[in-house]
Phi, psi and omega in degrees: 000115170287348180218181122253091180236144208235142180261143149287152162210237213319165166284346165256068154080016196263146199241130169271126173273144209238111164259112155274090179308188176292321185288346194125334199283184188213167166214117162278167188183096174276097235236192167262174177277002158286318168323293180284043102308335178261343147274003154248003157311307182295320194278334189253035176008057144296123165267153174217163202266028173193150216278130160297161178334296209230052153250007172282318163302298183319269189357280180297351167272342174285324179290353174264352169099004199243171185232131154302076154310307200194120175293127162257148143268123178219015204220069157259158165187140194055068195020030171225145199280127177231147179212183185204149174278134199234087189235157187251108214281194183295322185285005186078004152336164151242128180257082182310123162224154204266133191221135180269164214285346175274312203277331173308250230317315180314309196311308184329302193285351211252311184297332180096012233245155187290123179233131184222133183245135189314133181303352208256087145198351179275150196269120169302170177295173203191098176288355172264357182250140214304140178286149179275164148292147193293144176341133189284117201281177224263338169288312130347297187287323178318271171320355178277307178310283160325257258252009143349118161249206126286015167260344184302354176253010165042187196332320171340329222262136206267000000 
């Protein structure tokens, strides 16, 4: 995957993650707003004073001695998207674990780590097809963020 950028989307607040490849081709993928809080944090190098889910993961793969190699997408089916994490545990293992594709990608971003998606699920470009807008500049999210509540995370919500 060659871009990333997150789009508005849905009318209850659900948000598009926008993947752009080398080739051209592209994978939408709709996720929720906590999820896209944690890939735009990553993207808009936000500090916040205490570690999200998934810098918490990030933590723990790192104190066991293990690595993020790489995010697969490798799926859709019945309009959800399935992908897995591909991490390489401390004895040099290589380990799969199943993962949805928002939460793979937050980890992805945080670790530096590579994300690829199966050719058969990918959209080719299309010049006629409507462009998303680019990833939401760093200042947007700050304020998007600050004025949070907990209720704004609906069920979601702690």
């Amino acid at each position: 995957i060659a871009d990333l950028a997150v789009a508005d989307g849905e009318d209850d607040g659900g948000v598009l993650i926008v993947l752009k490849g080398e080739g051209g081709e592209s994978l939408v993928i709709a996720i929720g707003l906590a999820e896209a809080t944690a890939i735009a944090k990553e993207l808009q190098e936000l500090e916040f004073s205490r570690p999200l889910t998934h810098d918490l993961m990030r933590d723990i793969v790192d104190t066991l001695g293990a690595r993020v190699d790489r995010v697969e997408i490798l799926e859709l089916r019945d309009g959800t998207y399935y992908a897995e994490l591909v991490i390489v545990d401390s004895g040099g293992q290589t380990r799969r674990i199943d993962s949805r594709p928002s939460d793979a990608i937050a980890l992805a971003l945080r670790t530096g780590s590579p994300v690829f998606a199966d050719e058969q699920i990918l959209i080719q470009d299309d010049p006629e097809a409507q462009e998303f807008p680019p990833a939401t500049d760093k200042e947007s999210w700050k304020k998007i963020l600050e004025g949070m509540t907990p209720e704004d995370f609906g069920k979601y919500k702690m």
